[in-house]
Short mmCIF file of C-alpha atoms in Angstrom, two decimals:
data_model
loop_
_atom_site.label_atom_id
_atom_site.label_comp_id
_atom_site.label_asym_id
_atom_site.label_seq_id
_atom_site.Cartn_x
_atom_site.Cartn_y
_atom_site.Cartn_z
CA MET I 11 -55.80 -115.54 112.95
CA LEU I 12 -57.76 -112.53 111.75
CA GLY I 13 -54.99 -110.84 109.75
CA GLY I 14 -54.98 -107.09 109.11
CA SER I 15 -52.55 -104.32 108.21
CA VAL I 16 -49.28 -103.66 109.98
CA TYR I 17 -50.91 -100.83 111.95
CA ILE I 18 -53.60 -103.17 113.21
CA ALA I 19 -50.86 -105.68 114.08
CA ILE I 20 -49.05 -103.00 116.10
CA LEU I 21 -52.24 -102.20 118.00
CA ARG I 22 -53.01 -105.83 118.74
CA PHE I 23 -49.43 -106.50 119.89
CA ALA I 24 -49.56 -103.42 122.10
CA VAL I 25 -52.90 -104.38 123.69
CA SER I 26 -51.81 -107.98 124.33
CA LEU I 27 -48.42 -107.04 125.75
CA ALA I 28 -49.87 -104.24 127.88
CA GLY I 29 -52.47 -106.64 129.25
CA THR I 30 -49.80 -109.20 130.10
CA VAL I 31 -47.62 -106.62 131.84
CA ILE I 32 -50.57 -105.27 133.86
CA LEU I 33 -51.78 -108.69 134.98
CA PHE I 34 -48.31 -109.90 135.94
CA SER I 35 -47.50 -106.65 137.77
CA LEU I 36 -50.65 -106.96 139.87
CA MET I 37 -49.57 -110.40 141.10
CA SER I 38 -45.80 -109.99 141.51
CA LYS I 39 -43.67 -107.94 143.90
CA PRO I 40 -41.71 -105.38 141.84
CA ARG I 41 -37.97 -105.04 142.33
CA TYR I 42 -38.08 -101.26 141.84
CA GLY I 43 -40.41 -98.37 142.64
CA LYS I 44 -43.53 -97.59 140.61
CA LYS I 45 -41.92 -94.96 138.38
CA ARG I 46 -38.87 -97.04 137.46
CA THR I 47 -40.98 -100.14 136.96
CA PHE I 48 -43.33 -98.27 134.61
CA LEU I 49 -40.38 -96.80 132.69
CA PHE I 50 -38.61 -100.16 132.27
CA TYR I 51 -41.75 -101.98 131.13
CA SER I 52 -42.62 -99.16 128.71
CA CYS I 53 -39.17 -99.25 127.08
CA PHE I 54 -39.27 -103.04 126.89
CA SER I 55 -42.73 -102.99 125.29
CA LEU I 56 -41.73 -100.41 122.67
CA VAL I 57 -38.66 -102.44 121.65
CA VAL I 58 -40.59 -105.73 121.47
CA ILE I 59 -43.54 -104.24 119.54
CA ALA I 60 -41.21 -102.54 117.05
CA ALA I 61 -39.33 -105.81 116.45
CA ALA I 62 -42.60 -107.73 116.08
CA CYS I 63 -43.89 -105.24 113.49
CA VAL I 64 -40.69 -105.47 111.45
CA TRP I 65 -41.03 -109.25 111.50
CA TYR I 66 -44.73 -108.93 110.53
CA VAL I 67 -43.84 -106.88 107.45
CA ALA I 68 -40.85 -109.06 106.49
CA ASP I 69 -42.48 -112.49 106.84
CA TRP I 70 -46.17 -112.50 107.68
CA LYS I 71 -46.60 -116.30 107.80
CA SER I 72 -43.74 -117.05 110.19
CA CYS I 73 -44.69 -114.02 112.28
CA VAL I 74 -48.24 -115.28 112.75
CA LYS I 75 -46.94 -118.70 113.82
CA MET I 76 -44.08 -117.69 116.09
CA VAL I 77 -44.36 -114.05 117.17
CA ALA I 78 -46.45 -114.72 120.28
CA PHE I 79 -44.06 -117.37 121.62
CA VAL I 80 -40.94 -115.34 120.85
CA MET I 81 -42.41 -112.18 122.39
CA TYR I 82 -43.37 -113.92 125.59
CA ILE I 83 -40.09 -115.78 125.93
CA PHE I 84 -38.40 -112.37 126.08
CA PHE I 85 -41.16 -111.19 128.43
CA VAL I 86 -40.45 -114.13 130.75
CA LEU I 87 -36.77 -113.25 131.01
CA PHE I 88 -37.46 -109.55 131.52
CA SER I 89 -40.27 -110.03 134.04
CA VAL I 90 -38.21 -112.45 136.17
CA PHE I 91 -35.55 -109.73 136.30
CA MET I 92 -38.14 -107.08 137.21
CA SER I 93 -39.74 -109.14 139.99
CA SER I 94 -38.32 -109.46 143.50
CA ASP I 95 -40.03 -112.85 143.94
CA PRO I 96 -37.90 -116.02 143.88
CA VAL I 97 -37.48 -117.41 140.35
CA ALA I 98 -39.71 -120.46 140.94
CA LEU I 99 -42.48 -118.28 142.34
CA SER I 100 -42.15 -115.84 139.42
CA ILE I 101 -42.46 -118.74 136.97
CA TYR I 102 -45.65 -119.88 138.67
CA LYS I 103 -47.12 -116.38 138.43
CA LEU I 104 -46.03 -116.18 134.80
CA ALA I 105 -47.86 -119.43 134.07
CA LEU I 106 -50.99 -117.93 135.62
CA THR I 107 -50.44 -114.73 133.60
CA PHE I 108 -50.10 -116.71 130.36
CA TYR I 109 -53.30 -118.56 131.16
CA LEU I 110 -55.07 -115.21 131.47
CA LEU I 111 -53.31 -114.10 128.28
CA ALA I 112 -54.78 -117.09 126.47
CA VAL I 113 -58.21 -116.19 127.86
CA PHE I 114 -58.27 -112.67 126.45
CA LEU I 115 -56.50 -113.63 123.18
CA ILE I 116 -58.79 -116.52 122.33
CA GLY I 117 -61.78 -114.73 123.86
CA GLY I 118 -61.27 -111.78 121.53
CA ILE I 119 -60.78 -113.97 118.46
CA GLU I 120 -63.76 -116.23 119.19
CA VAL I 121 -66.07 -113.30 119.85
CA ALA I 122 -64.97 -111.64 116.59
CA VAL I 123 -65.39 -114.88 114.60
CA ILE I 124 -68.71 -116.05 116.07
CA PHE I 125 -70.57 -112.77 116.51
CA PHE I 126 -68.91 -110.13 114.26
CA GLU I 127 -67.82 -111.99 111.11
CA ARG I 128 -64.06 -111.81 111.93
CA ASN I 129 -64.14 -108.08 112.57
CA ILE I 130 -60.67 -107.06 113.81
CA TRP I 131 -61.95 -104.16 115.90
CA ALA I 132 -64.36 -106.48 117.72
CA ASP I 133 -61.33 -108.65 118.61
CA ILE I 134 -59.34 -105.65 119.92
CA ILE I 135 -62.26 -104.21 121.91
CA THR I 136 -63.05 -107.61 123.44
CA ARG I 137 -59.42 -108.01 124.49
CA VAL I 138 -59.43 -104.61 126.16
CA VAL I 139 -62.69 -105.36 127.98
CA LEU I 140 -61.41 -108.75 129.19
CA ILE I 141 -58.06 -107.29 130.32
CA VAL I 142 -59.74 -104.48 132.26
CA SER I 143 -62.23 -106.89 133.83
CA MET I 144 -59.52 -109.36 134.91
CA ALA I 145 -57.27 -106.57 136.20
CA LEU I 146 -60.09 -105.09 138.32
CA PHE I 147 -61.05 -108.52 139.64
CA ILE I 148 -57.43 -109.34 140.57
CA ASP I 149 -56.87 -105.94 142.16
CA LYS I 150 -60.09 -106.00 144.22
CA LYS I 151 -60.56 -109.68 145.04
CA VAL I 152 -57.49 -111.78 144.37
CA LYS I 153 -54.28 -109.71 144.69
CA ASN I 154 -53.87 -110.00 148.45
CA SER I 155 -54.62 -113.71 148.53
CA ILE I 156 -52.22 -114.36 145.63
CA ARG I 157 -49.43 -112.44 147.35
CA GLY I 158 -50.19 -114.19 150.64
CA PHE I 159 -50.25 -117.49 148.79
CA GLY I 160 -46.87 -116.53 147.34
CA TYR I 161 -45.49 -116.43 150.90
CA TYR I 162 -46.75 -119.98 151.53
CA MET I 163 -45.46 -121.18 148.20
CA GLU I 164 -42.05 -119.57 148.71
CA ASN I 165 -41.60 -121.43 151.99
CA GLU I 166 -43.23 -124.74 151.06
CA LEU I 167 -42.35 -124.90 147.37
CA ASP I 168 -41.99 -128.35 145.86
CA LYS I 169 -39.77 -127.79 142.81
CA PHE I 170 -40.83 -130.98 141.02
CA SER I 171 -44.59 -130.45 141.33
CA ILE I 172 -44.35 -126.79 140.32
CA THR I 173 -42.28 -127.74 137.25
CA VAL I 174 -44.81 -130.36 136.15
CA MET I 175 -47.65 -127.89 136.71
CA VAL I 176 -45.98 -125.11 134.69
CA ILE I 177 -45.14 -127.47 131.80
CA SER I 178 -48.72 -128.78 131.75
CA ILE I 179 -50.15 -125.28 131.67
CA LEU I 180 -47.82 -124.15 128.90
CA PHE I 181 -48.69 -127.21 126.79
CA GLY I 182 -52.38 -126.46 127.30
CA ILE I 183 -51.92 -122.83 126.31
CA GLY I 184 -49.86 -123.91 123.29
CA PHE I 185 -52.73 -126.10 122.13
CA ILE I 186 -55.24 -123.29 122.63
CA LEU I 187 -53.09 -120.81 120.66
CA ASN I 188 -52.34 -123.25 117.85
CA PRO I 189 -52.47 -121.02 114.73
CA ASN I 190 -52.63 -123.93 112.25
CA VAL I 191 -56.29 -124.61 113.03
CA SER I 192 -58.20 -122.42 110.62
CA GLU I 193 -61.56 -124.21 110.54
CA GLN I 194 -64.01 -123.07 113.18
CA THR I 195 -66.24 -125.95 114.23
CA PRO I 196 -68.35 -126.67 117.33
CA TYR I 197 -65.93 -129.47 118.19
CA ARG I 198 -62.95 -127.08 118.01
CA LEU I 199 -64.82 -124.64 120.27
CA PHE I 200 -65.59 -127.46 122.69
CA GLN I 201 -61.90 -128.44 122.74
CA VAL I 202 -60.88 -124.86 123.53
CA ILE I 203 -63.42 -124.55 126.34
CA MET I 204 -62.38 -127.88 127.88
CA ASN I 205 -58.73 -126.97 127.65
CA PHE I 206 -59.38 -123.68 129.39
CA PHE I 207 -61.31 -125.54 132.06
CA LEU I 208 -58.60 -128.16 132.66
CA THR I 209 -55.69 -125.71 132.77
CA GLY I 210 -57.69 -123.36 134.98
CA ALA I 211 -58.64 -126.24 137.30
CA LEU I 212 -54.96 -127.21 137.52
CA GLN I 213 -54.05 -123.66 138.51
CA PHE I 214 -56.84 -123.57 141.09
CA LEU I 215 -55.87 -126.93 142.59
CA VAL I 216 -52.22 -125.92 142.96
CA PHE I 217 -53.32 -122.64 144.52
CA ARG I 218 -55.57 -124.42 147.02
CA LEU I 219 -52.91 -127.06 147.76
CA TYR I 220 -50.19 -124.60 148.70
CA GLN I 221 -52.65 -122.39 150.52
CA HIS I 222 -53.76 -125.40 152.58
CA ILE I 223 -50.15 -126.38 153.32
CA GLY I 224 -49.32 -122.81 154.30
CA ARG I 225 -52.33 -122.53 156.61
CA GLU I 226 -51.43 -125.83 158.25
CA LYS I 227 -47.99 -124.38 158.97
CA GLU I 228 -49.63 -121.28 160.43
CA TYR I 229 -51.79 -123.48 162.66
CA GLN I 230 -48.68 -125.34 163.82
CA LYS I 231 -47.01 -122.02 164.68
CA GLU I 232 -50.09 -120.89 166.62
CA ASN I 233 -50.11 -124.22 168.43
CA GLN I 234 -46.45 -123.76 169.32
CA LEU I 235 -47.20 -120.28 170.65
CA MET I 236 -50.02 -121.70 172.80
CA GLN I 237 -47.71 -124.37 174.18
CA MET I 238 -45.04 -121.75 174.79
CA ASN I 239 -47.54 -119.59 176.69
CA HIS I 240 -48.53 -122.63 178.74
CA ARG I 241 -44.91 -123.25 179.67
CA LEU I 242 -44.40 -119.59 180.55
CA LEU I 243 -47.43 -119.76 182.83
CA GLU I 244 -45.92 -122.84 184.48
CA ARG I 245 -42.65 -120.97 185.07
CA ASN I 246 -44.56 -118.02 186.54
CA MET I 247 -46.48 -120.37 188.81
CA GLU I 248 -43.20 -121.88 189.96
CA LEU I 249 -41.88 -118.39 190.73
CA LEU I 250 -45.07 -117.56 192.63
CA GLU I 251 -44.92 -120.78 194.65
CA GLU I 252 -41.26 -120.13 195.49
CA THR I 253 -42.15 -116.60 196.61
CA VAL I 254 -44.99 -117.83 198.81
CA GLU I 255 -42.81 -120.55 200.32
CA SER I 256 -40.00 -118.06 200.89
CA GLY I 257 -42.43 -115.71 202.68
CA ARG I 258 -43.60 -118.50 204.97
CA ARG I 259 -40.02 -119.45 205.79
CA ILE I 260 -39.08 -115.84 206.51
CA ARG I 261 -42.05 -115.39 208.88
CA HIS I 262 -41.24 -118.67 210.63
CA ASP I 263 -37.56 -117.80 211.01
CA ALA I 264 -38.35 -114.24 212.10
CA ARG I 265 -40.05 -115.50 215.29
CA HIS I 266 -36.93 -117.48 216.25
CA HIS I 267 -34.62 -114.55 215.46
CA ASN I 268 -36.75 -112.18 217.53
CA ALA I 269 -36.63 -114.60 220.45
CA VAL I 270 -32.82 -114.89 220.25
CA ILE I 271 -32.39 -111.10 220.00
CA ALA I 272 -34.70 -110.56 222.98
CA GLU I 273 -32.72 -113.07 225.05
CA TYR I 274 -29.38 -111.37 224.22
CA ALA I 275 -30.93 -108.02 225.16
CA ARG I 276 -32.23 -109.26 228.53
CA ARG I 277 -28.82 -110.63 229.46
CA GLY I 278 -27.02 -107.49 228.28
CA GLN I 279 -24.77 -109.47 225.92
CA ASN I 280 -24.27 -106.64 223.43
CA GLU I 281 -21.16 -108.00 221.69
CA GLU I 282 -22.77 -111.41 221.16
CA LEU I 283 -25.91 -109.65 219.86
CA LEU I 284 -23.90 -107.61 217.32
CA GLN I 285 -22.09 -110.74 216.10
CA TYR I 286 -25.39 -112.59 215.74
CA LEU I 287 -26.90 -109.70 213.78
CA GLN I 288 -23.89 -109.64 211.42
CA GLU I 289 -24.24 -113.39 210.76
CA TYR I 290 -27.97 -112.98 210.21
CA SER I 291 -27.40 -110.10 207.78
CA LYS I 292 -24.85 -112.15 205.80
CA GLU I 293 -27.20 -115.14 205.63
CA THR I 294 -30.05 -112.91 204.47
CA GLU I 295 -27.96 -111.40 201.66
CA GLU I 296 -26.93 -114.85 200.41
CA GLY I 297 -30.56 -115.86 200.18
CA ILE I 298 -31.55 -112.89 198.01
CA THR I 299 -32.42 -113.80 194.42
CA GLU I 300 -29.70 -112.84 191.94
CA SER I 301 -30.43 -109.57 190.16
CA VAL I 302 -29.61 -109.94 186.46
CA CYS I 303 -30.83 -106.62 185.07
CA ALA I 304 -33.11 -103.67 185.80
CA ASN I 305 -35.91 -104.94 183.55
CA THR I 306 -38.25 -106.79 185.92
CA ALA I 307 -39.83 -109.17 183.38
CA VAL I 308 -36.50 -110.16 181.84
CA ASN I 309 -34.88 -110.46 185.27
CA ASN I 310 -37.61 -112.79 186.57
CA ILE I 311 -37.65 -115.12 183.59
CA LEU I 312 -33.86 -115.37 183.44
CA ALA I 313 -33.68 -115.99 187.19
CA ALA I 314 -36.29 -118.75 186.95
CA TYR I 315 -34.53 -120.60 184.15
CA THR I 316 -31.09 -120.03 185.69
CA GLY I 317 -32.31 -121.76 188.82
CA ARG I 318 -33.48 -124.74 186.77
CA ALA I 319 -30.20 -124.87 184.86
CA ARG I 320 -28.02 -124.78 187.96
CA LYS I 321 -30.10 -127.49 189.64
CA ALA I 322 -29.26 -129.62 186.60
CA GLN I 323 -25.55 -128.80 187.18
CA ILE I 324 -25.29 -126.61 184.09
CA LYS I 325 -22.87 -123.70 184.36
CA VAL I 326 -24.59 -120.40 183.49
CA THR I 327 -22.93 -117.09 182.67
CA MET I 328 -24.90 -113.97 181.79
CA ASP I 329 -24.05 -110.49 180.58
CA VAL I 330 -27.36 -108.61 180.48
CA LYS I 331 -27.58 -104.84 180.19
CA LEU I 332 -31.18 -103.66 179.88
CA GLY I 333 -32.97 -100.70 181.41
CA LYS I 334 -36.38 -100.76 183.05
CA ASN I 335 -38.18 -99.34 180.04
CA LEU I 336 -37.74 -100.89 176.60
CA ALA I 337 -39.95 -100.15 173.59
CA ILE I 338 -40.24 -103.85 172.78
CA PRO I 339 -43.23 -105.26 174.72
CA ASN I 340 -42.33 -107.58 177.60
CA ILE I 341 -44.39 -110.43 176.16
CA ASP I 342 -42.25 -110.42 173.01
CA LEU I 343 -39.00 -110.29 174.98
CA ILE I 344 -40.15 -113.14 177.20
CA THR I 345 -41.23 -115.18 174.16
CA ILE I 346 -37.74 -115.00 172.70
CA LEU I 347 -35.73 -115.38 175.91
CA ALA I 348 -37.83 -118.13 177.46
CA ASN I 349 -37.77 -120.24 174.32
CA ALA I 350 -34.05 -119.68 173.72
CA TYR I 351 -33.19 -120.49 177.35
CA GLU I 352 -35.46 -123.54 177.49
CA ASN I 353 -34.01 -124.87 174.23
CA ALA I 354 -30.52 -124.32 175.65
CA ILE I 355 -31.38 -126.30 178.80
CA TYR I 356 -32.90 -129.05 176.63
CA GLY I 357 -29.74 -129.20 174.52
CA CYS I 358 -27.54 -129.53 177.62
CA MET I 359 -29.77 -132.23 179.12
CA GLU I 360 -29.53 -134.22 175.87
CA VAL I 361 -25.74 -133.98 176.09
CA LYS I 362 -25.80 -135.26 179.68
CA LYS I 363 -27.86 -138.26 178.59
CA GLN I 364 -25.35 -139.06 175.85
CA SER I 365 -22.13 -138.15 177.74
CA PRO I 366 -22.70 -137.82 181.54
CA ASP I 367 -19.11 -136.71 182.15
CA ARG I 368 -19.19 -133.84 179.68
CA ASP I 369 -19.34 -130.34 181.21
CA CYS I 370 -22.33 -128.30 180.04
CA PHE I 371 -22.70 -124.55 179.95
CA ILE I 372 -25.09 -121.82 178.85
CA GLN I 373 -23.94 -118.30 178.00
CA ILE I 374 -26.41 -115.45 177.51
CA VAL I 375 -25.62 -111.93 176.35
CA ILE I 376 -28.32 -109.26 175.97
CA LYS I 377 -27.41 -105.68 175.14
CA LYS I 378 -29.04 -102.59 173.70
CA LYS I 379 -26.99 -100.67 171.14
CA LYS I 380 -28.65 -97.47 169.92
CA ASN I 381 -31.91 -98.62 168.30
CA LYS I 382 -30.89 -102.29 168.18
CA LEU I 383 -31.39 -105.11 170.67
CA VAL I 384 -28.71 -107.80 170.50
CA ILE I 385 -29.36 -111.27 171.94
CA TYR I 386 -26.74 -114.02 171.99
CA CYS I 387 -27.24 -117.47 173.48
CA SER I 388 -24.80 -120.36 173.26
CA ASN I 389 -24.93 -123.76 174.93
CA THR I 390 -23.38 -127.18 174.86
CA CYS I 391 -25.12 -129.43 172.34
CA ARG I 392 -24.71 -132.80 170.71
CA LEU I 393 -22.17 -132.89 167.89
CA GLU I 394 -24.78 -134.33 165.51
CA THR I 395 -27.28 -131.49 166.06
CA GLU I 396 -28.39 -130.57 162.53
CA ILE I 397 -29.34 -127.22 161.03
CA MET I 398 -31.77 -127.37 158.08
CA ASN I 399 -32.81 -124.32 156.03
CA GLY I 400 -31.12 -122.07 158.56
CA GLN I 401 -33.06 -123.54 161.52
CA PRO I 402 -32.39 -126.39 163.95
CA LYS I 403 -34.45 -129.50 163.47
CA PRO I 404 -37.37 -129.81 165.98
CA GLU I 405 -35.83 -132.88 167.62
CA SER I 406 -32.76 -130.77 168.49
CA THR I 407 -34.78 -128.25 170.51
CA GLY I 408 -37.57 -130.33 171.98
CA GLY I 409 -39.94 -129.47 169.12
CA ILE I 410 -41.13 -126.10 170.43
CA GLY I 411 -39.71 -122.63 170.44
CA VAL I 412 -37.77 -121.87 167.29
CA MET I 413 -40.79 -120.86 165.24
CA SER I 414 -42.02 -118.68 168.12
CA ILE I 415 -38.64 -116.95 168.25
CA ILE I 416 -38.63 -116.38 164.49
CA LYS I 417 -42.20 -115.13 164.34
CA THR I 418 -41.61 -112.67 167.19
CA ALA I 419 -38.28 -111.49 165.74
CA GLU I 420 -39.86 -110.82 162.35
CA LYS I 421 -42.31 -108.40 163.98
CA PHE I 422 -39.33 -106.13 164.61
CA ASP I 423 -37.45 -106.80 161.34
CA GLY I 424 -35.06 -109.05 163.23
CA GLU I 425 -32.09 -110.82 161.68
CA TYR I 426 -31.19 -114.16 163.24
CA ASP I 427 -29.09 -117.25 162.70
CA PHE I 428 -28.57 -120.65 164.28
CA LYS I 429 -25.49 -122.82 163.99
CA ASN I 430 -23.74 -125.81 165.53
CA ASP I 431 -20.15 -124.74 166.16
CA ASN I 432 -18.51 -128.12 166.80
CA GLY I 433 -20.74 -129.08 169.72
CA VAL I 434 -21.72 -125.55 170.77
CA PHE I 435 -25.15 -124.40 169.64
CA VAL I 436 -25.18 -120.67 168.88
CA PHE I 437 -28.26 -118.47 168.49
CA ARG I 438 -27.83 -114.82 167.49
CA LEU I 439 -30.50 -112.19 167.00
CA ILE I 440 -30.52 -108.47 166.22
CA MET I 441 -33.87 -106.66 166.41
CA ASN I 442 -34.92 -103.10 165.70
CA ILE I 443 -36.30 -101.19 168.68
CA PRO I 444 -39.29 -99.02 167.64
CA ARG I 445 -38.05 -95.45 167.67
CA ASP I 446 -41.24 -93.67 168.72
CA LYS I 447 -41.70 -95.69 171.89
CA ASP I 448 -37.99 -95.84 172.49
CA SER I 449 -37.68 -92.08 172.54
CA GLN I 450 -40.53 -91.80 175.00
CA ALA I 451 -39.03 -94.45 177.25
CA GLY I 452 -35.61 -92.77 177.19
#
């Protein structure tokens, strides 16, 4: 190392620690607000720097060898506490932060040694310049992609691979920061450059890997939404065909009814005519489509799927209380209800294949409570239906629908759960209704 007085040591510790805190903060999601986060990190930095300076004065040799590792072990523990990211994701971001730490530490030292004859101030200034440059680059170009990548990594994280990657990076950084190498040779410089390249390439490959996996998952979700839209169009076409056919039947029957009424009128059979009209009125009322709720879109989709369910001899009960105007767009409501209902029908049909004598049912409850929309759907399912990571396996729902429900629910900060209650599949969802639109609709 370059040595120097205790005051220089304090300054170098402060610059390095401040740089580490800034770089990590740019990439992580803080647990607290900006003011509290700044206050906590400031207090932590003052305590750590004061302890490091005491150690520097007491035992310079051991301080030079161990102070960086000890400081950053405490930083790891504190930063994991300060971040709202999962622990594994925080560790990955810490590994990336330590890689950048090694860049500005070694960069400052090498610049001071090669170009400024081990001038300490050249080292400090170079560190500051590198920290500012990296912070600006991360803030302008990389921050959003790293945080978005964090979402992919959080959901697709492979604990073993991330552990191996972090250990490899830390070993590489440990080699780079090895304080026992005092001789500066071209070969040593080449080793440092290659080590930076290899550890950086490892970071980049892991980043690209998880980003690719995450994007593939996004494509699968979009594909599911497209298939869901296709199925909704099919249901709407079925409704349209039924309406057209019903209109033709009504027109055909109307001619016969008019002829019968005219014949009763000609013969003066008024009592028989009144009886016939009463029977006709009763028959007409029985043929009217069941009205589930005042919301037209929800009513139509529920009626369509209820018809399918009852044709398959599935008992359906519904308790739906929705007004005509709801702040949640109809397309989002239909996405959730159609997928939930179709999955319920699929679950019942699978039960009938396995146990033909078993009675199957579907129960749907939809209610609005203040600024919340509550949706409950339960149905008969196979006893072995599995729930993994809080979601049913694709083979339990026909492979489509659950991700569409989740993605739509998350748009409205929805809370949901799925469970197999001893052969009864239960789906529950609570969503926030946007207040601005809701107030206008009310």
